[in-house]
GROMACS .gro file of C-alpha atoms in nm:
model
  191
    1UNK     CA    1  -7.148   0.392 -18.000
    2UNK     CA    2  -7.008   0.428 -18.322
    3UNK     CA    3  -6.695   0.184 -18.518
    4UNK     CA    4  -6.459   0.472 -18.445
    5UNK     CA    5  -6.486   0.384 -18.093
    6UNK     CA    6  -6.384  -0.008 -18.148
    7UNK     CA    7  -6.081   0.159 -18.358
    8UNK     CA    8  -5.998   0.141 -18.745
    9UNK     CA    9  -6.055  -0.217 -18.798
   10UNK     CA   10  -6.414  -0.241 -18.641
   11UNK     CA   11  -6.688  -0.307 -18.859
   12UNK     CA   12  -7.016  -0.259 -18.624
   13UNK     CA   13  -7.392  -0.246 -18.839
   14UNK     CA   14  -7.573   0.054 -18.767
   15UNK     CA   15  -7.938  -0.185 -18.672
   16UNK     CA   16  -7.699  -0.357 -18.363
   17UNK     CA   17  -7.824  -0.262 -18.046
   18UNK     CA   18  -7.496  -0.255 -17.772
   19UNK     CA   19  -7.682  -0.184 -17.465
   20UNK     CA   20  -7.966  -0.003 -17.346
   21UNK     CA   21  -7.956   0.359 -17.352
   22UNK     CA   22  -8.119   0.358 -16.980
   23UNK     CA   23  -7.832   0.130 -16.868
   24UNK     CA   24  -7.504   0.250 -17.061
   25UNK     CA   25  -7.315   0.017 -17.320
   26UNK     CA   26  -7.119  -0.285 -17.301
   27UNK     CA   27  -6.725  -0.359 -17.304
   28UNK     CA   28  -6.613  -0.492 -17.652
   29UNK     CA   29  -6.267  -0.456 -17.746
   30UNK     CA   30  -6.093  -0.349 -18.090
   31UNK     CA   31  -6.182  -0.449 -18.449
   32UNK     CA   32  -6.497  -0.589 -18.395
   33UNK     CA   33  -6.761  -0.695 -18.636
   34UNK     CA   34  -7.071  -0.686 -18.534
   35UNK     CA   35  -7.385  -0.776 -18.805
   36UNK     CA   36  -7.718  -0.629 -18.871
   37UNK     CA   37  -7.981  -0.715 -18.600
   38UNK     CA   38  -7.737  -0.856 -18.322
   39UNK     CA   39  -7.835  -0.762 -17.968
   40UNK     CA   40  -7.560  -0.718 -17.668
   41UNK     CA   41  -7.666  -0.611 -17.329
   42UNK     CA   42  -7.499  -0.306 -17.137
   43UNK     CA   43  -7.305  -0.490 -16.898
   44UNK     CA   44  -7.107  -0.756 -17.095
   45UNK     CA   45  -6.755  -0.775 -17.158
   46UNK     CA   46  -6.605  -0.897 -17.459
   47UNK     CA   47  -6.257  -0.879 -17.555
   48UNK     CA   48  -6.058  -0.784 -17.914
   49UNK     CA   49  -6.196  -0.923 -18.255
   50UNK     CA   50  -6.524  -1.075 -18.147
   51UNK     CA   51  -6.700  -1.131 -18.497
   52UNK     CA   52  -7.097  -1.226 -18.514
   53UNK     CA   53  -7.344  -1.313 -18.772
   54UNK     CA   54  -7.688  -1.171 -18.875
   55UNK     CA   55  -7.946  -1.184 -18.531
   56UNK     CA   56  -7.686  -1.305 -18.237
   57UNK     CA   57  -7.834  -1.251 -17.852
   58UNK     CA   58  -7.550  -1.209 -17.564
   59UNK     CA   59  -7.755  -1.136 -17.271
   60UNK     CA   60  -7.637  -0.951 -16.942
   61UNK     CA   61  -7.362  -1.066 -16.707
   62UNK     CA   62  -7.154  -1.257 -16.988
   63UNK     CA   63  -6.765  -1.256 -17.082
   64UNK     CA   64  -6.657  -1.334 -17.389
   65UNK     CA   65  -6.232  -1.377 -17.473
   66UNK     CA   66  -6.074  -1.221 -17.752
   67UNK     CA   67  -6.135  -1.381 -18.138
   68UNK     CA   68  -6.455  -1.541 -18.073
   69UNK     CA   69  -6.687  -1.611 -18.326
   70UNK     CA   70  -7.086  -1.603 -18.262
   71UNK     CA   71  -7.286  -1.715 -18.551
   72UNK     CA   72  -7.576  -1.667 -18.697
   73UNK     CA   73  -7.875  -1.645 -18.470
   74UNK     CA   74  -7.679  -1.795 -18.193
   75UNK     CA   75  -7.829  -1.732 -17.830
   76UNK     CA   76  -7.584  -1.671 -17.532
   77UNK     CA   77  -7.891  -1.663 -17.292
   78UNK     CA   78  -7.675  -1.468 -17.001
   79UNK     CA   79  -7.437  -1.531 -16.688
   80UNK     CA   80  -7.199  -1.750 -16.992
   81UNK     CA   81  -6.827  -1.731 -16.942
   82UNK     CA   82  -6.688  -1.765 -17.302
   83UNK     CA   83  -6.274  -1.828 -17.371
   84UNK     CA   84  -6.058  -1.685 -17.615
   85UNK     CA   85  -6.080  -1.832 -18.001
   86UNK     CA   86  -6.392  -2.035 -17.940
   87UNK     CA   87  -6.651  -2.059 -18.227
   88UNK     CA   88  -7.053  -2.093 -18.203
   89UNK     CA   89  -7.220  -2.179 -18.531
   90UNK     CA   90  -7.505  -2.078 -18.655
   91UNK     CA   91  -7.819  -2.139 -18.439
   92UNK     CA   92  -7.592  -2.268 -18.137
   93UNK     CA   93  -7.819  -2.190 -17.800
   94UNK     CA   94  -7.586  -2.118 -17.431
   95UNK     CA   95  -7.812  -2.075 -17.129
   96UNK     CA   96  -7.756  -1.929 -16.865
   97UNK     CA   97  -7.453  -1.989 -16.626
   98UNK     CA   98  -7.270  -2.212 -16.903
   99UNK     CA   99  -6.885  -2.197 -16.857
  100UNK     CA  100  -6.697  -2.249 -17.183
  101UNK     CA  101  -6.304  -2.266 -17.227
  102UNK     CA  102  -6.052  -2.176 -17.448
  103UNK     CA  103  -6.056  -2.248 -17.851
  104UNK     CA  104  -6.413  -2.444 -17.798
  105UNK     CA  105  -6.604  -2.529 -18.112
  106UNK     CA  106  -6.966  -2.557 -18.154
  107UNK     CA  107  -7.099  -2.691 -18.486
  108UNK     CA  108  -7.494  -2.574 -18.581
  109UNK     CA  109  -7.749  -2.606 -18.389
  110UNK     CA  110  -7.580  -2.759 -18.078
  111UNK     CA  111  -7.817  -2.721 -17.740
  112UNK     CA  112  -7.707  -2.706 -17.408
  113UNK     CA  113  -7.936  -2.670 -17.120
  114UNK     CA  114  -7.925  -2.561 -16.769
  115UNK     CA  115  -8.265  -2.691 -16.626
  116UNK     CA  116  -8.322  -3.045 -16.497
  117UNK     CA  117  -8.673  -3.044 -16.424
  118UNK     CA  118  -8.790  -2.757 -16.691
  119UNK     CA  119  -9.152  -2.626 -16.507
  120UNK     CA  120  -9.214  -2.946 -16.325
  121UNK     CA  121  -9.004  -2.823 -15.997
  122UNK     CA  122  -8.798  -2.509 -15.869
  123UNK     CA  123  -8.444  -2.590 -15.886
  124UNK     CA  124  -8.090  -2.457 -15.928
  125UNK     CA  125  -8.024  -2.354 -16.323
  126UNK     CA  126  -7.672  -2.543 -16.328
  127UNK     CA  127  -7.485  -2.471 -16.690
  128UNK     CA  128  -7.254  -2.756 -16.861
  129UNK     CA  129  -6.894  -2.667 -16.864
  130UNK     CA  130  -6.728  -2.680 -17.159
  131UNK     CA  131  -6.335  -2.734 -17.126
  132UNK     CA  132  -6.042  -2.588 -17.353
  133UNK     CA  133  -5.991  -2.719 -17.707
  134UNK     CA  134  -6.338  -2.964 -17.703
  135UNK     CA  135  -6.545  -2.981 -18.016
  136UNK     CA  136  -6.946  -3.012 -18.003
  137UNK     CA  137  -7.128  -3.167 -18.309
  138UNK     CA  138  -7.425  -3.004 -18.487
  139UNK     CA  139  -7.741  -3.060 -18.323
  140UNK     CA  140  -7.550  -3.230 -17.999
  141UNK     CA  141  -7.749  -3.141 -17.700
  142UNK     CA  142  -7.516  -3.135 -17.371
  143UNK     CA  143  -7.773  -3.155 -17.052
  144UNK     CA  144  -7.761  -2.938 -16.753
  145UNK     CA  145  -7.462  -2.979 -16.505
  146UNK     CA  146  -7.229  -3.186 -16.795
  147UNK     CA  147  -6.856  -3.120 -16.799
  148UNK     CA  148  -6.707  -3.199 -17.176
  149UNK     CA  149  -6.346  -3.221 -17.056
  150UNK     CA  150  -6.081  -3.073 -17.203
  151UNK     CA  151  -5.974  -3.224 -17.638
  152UNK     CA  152  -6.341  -3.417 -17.571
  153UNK     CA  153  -6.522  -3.475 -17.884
  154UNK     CA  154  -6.941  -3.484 -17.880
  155UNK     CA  155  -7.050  -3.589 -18.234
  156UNK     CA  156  -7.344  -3.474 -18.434
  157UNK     CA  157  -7.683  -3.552 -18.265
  158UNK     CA  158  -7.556  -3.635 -17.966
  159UNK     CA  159  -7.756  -3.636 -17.611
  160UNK     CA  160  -7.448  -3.622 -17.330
  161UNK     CA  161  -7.660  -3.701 -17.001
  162UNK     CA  162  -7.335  -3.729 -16.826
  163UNK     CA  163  -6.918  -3.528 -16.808
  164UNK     CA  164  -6.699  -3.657 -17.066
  165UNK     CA  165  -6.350  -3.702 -16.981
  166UNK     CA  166  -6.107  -3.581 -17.115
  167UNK     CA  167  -5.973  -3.665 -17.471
  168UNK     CA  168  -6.259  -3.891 -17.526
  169UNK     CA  169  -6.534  -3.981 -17.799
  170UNK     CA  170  -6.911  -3.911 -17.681
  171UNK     CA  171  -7.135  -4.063 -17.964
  172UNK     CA  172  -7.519  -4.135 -17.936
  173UNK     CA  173  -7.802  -4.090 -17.740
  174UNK     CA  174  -7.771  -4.108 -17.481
  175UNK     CA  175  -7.377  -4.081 -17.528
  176UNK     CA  176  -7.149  -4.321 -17.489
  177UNK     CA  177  -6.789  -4.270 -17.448
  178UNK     CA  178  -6.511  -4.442 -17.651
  179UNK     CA  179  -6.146  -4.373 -17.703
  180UNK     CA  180  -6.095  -4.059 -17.957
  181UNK     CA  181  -5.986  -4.142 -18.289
  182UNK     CA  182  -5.616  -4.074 -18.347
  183UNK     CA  183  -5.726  -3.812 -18.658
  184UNK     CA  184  -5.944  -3.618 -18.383
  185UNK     CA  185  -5.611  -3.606 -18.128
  186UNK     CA  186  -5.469  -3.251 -18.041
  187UNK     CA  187  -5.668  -2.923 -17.978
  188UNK     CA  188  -5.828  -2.716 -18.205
  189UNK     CA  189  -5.668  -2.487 -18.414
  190UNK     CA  190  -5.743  -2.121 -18.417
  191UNK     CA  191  -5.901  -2.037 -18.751
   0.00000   0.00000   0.00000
């Protein structure tokens, strides 16, 4: 697959690998850019403008909106449902079956996980859902099942053990919830 095929604005590394050549190529839309050692499987989607960093994973059965950002080493471990204008930092880990909304931001290093009971029992893998406009700290870790509701805020090093509600402060670990500030009000703007 070469940049012409993204159109005139795409920028794509020659050391990506987009798909398999046993299994075809994914979908990505115009004017991506797409860094040196970034891996996407044959059968995603992603829409217009996706832009990643150096060493991003999107694994197979993912969608991904238009203008989202994946940084640097970021892991979206498969089955993820990504919305338009969300941002992943650098290092940010999505496993699988993780549902994600609209204009999301993660900040570094932020951890979600899908497995309750990791090797101790067979269980469903149930990813946290991540509503429109919410904001997730560096290094916040958002267990399996969690709902961050939609404007939610998760600070930095936070453990969220349980859904945040809408609008609403989750600080600590484990989290606690307390009113959002009136400076963190309103969604987050596209950047």
């Amino acid at each position: 697959m070469t940049d012409a095929a993204f159109g005139p604005e795409a920028d794509v590394h020659p050391d990506a690998t987009l798909g398999e050549r046993d299994e075809g190529e994914p979908t990505i839309g115009e004017s991506p850019t797409i860094r040196r050692g970034t891996v996407v499987y044959a059968d995603v989607e992603i829409g217009d403008r996706f832009t990643t960093g150096h060493d991003v994973l999107v694994r197979e059965d993912t969608t991904i909106g238009d203008d989202v950002l994946v940084g640097t080493k970021a892991v979206i471990d498969g089955a993820c449902t990504i919305g338009d204008g969300t941002r992943l930092q650098t290092g940010v880990y999505l496993p699988a079956n993780t549902t994600v909304g609209d204009r999301v931001f993660f900040g570094p290093h932020a951890v979600l996980t899908n497995d309750p009971y990791p090797l101790r029992t067979a269980t469903e893998l149930v990813g946290p859902t991540i509503e429109d406009d919410a904001s997730i700290g560096a290094n916040a870790t958002i267990l399996p099942g969690v709902t961050v509701g939609e404007g939610a805020f998760v600070a930095a090093n936070a453990v969220v053990t349980e859904d945040v509600p809408p609008e609403t402060l989750a600080v600590g670990a484990p989290a606690v919830h307390e009113p959002l500030p009136e400076e963190l009000e309103g969604g987050n703007a596209s950047r």
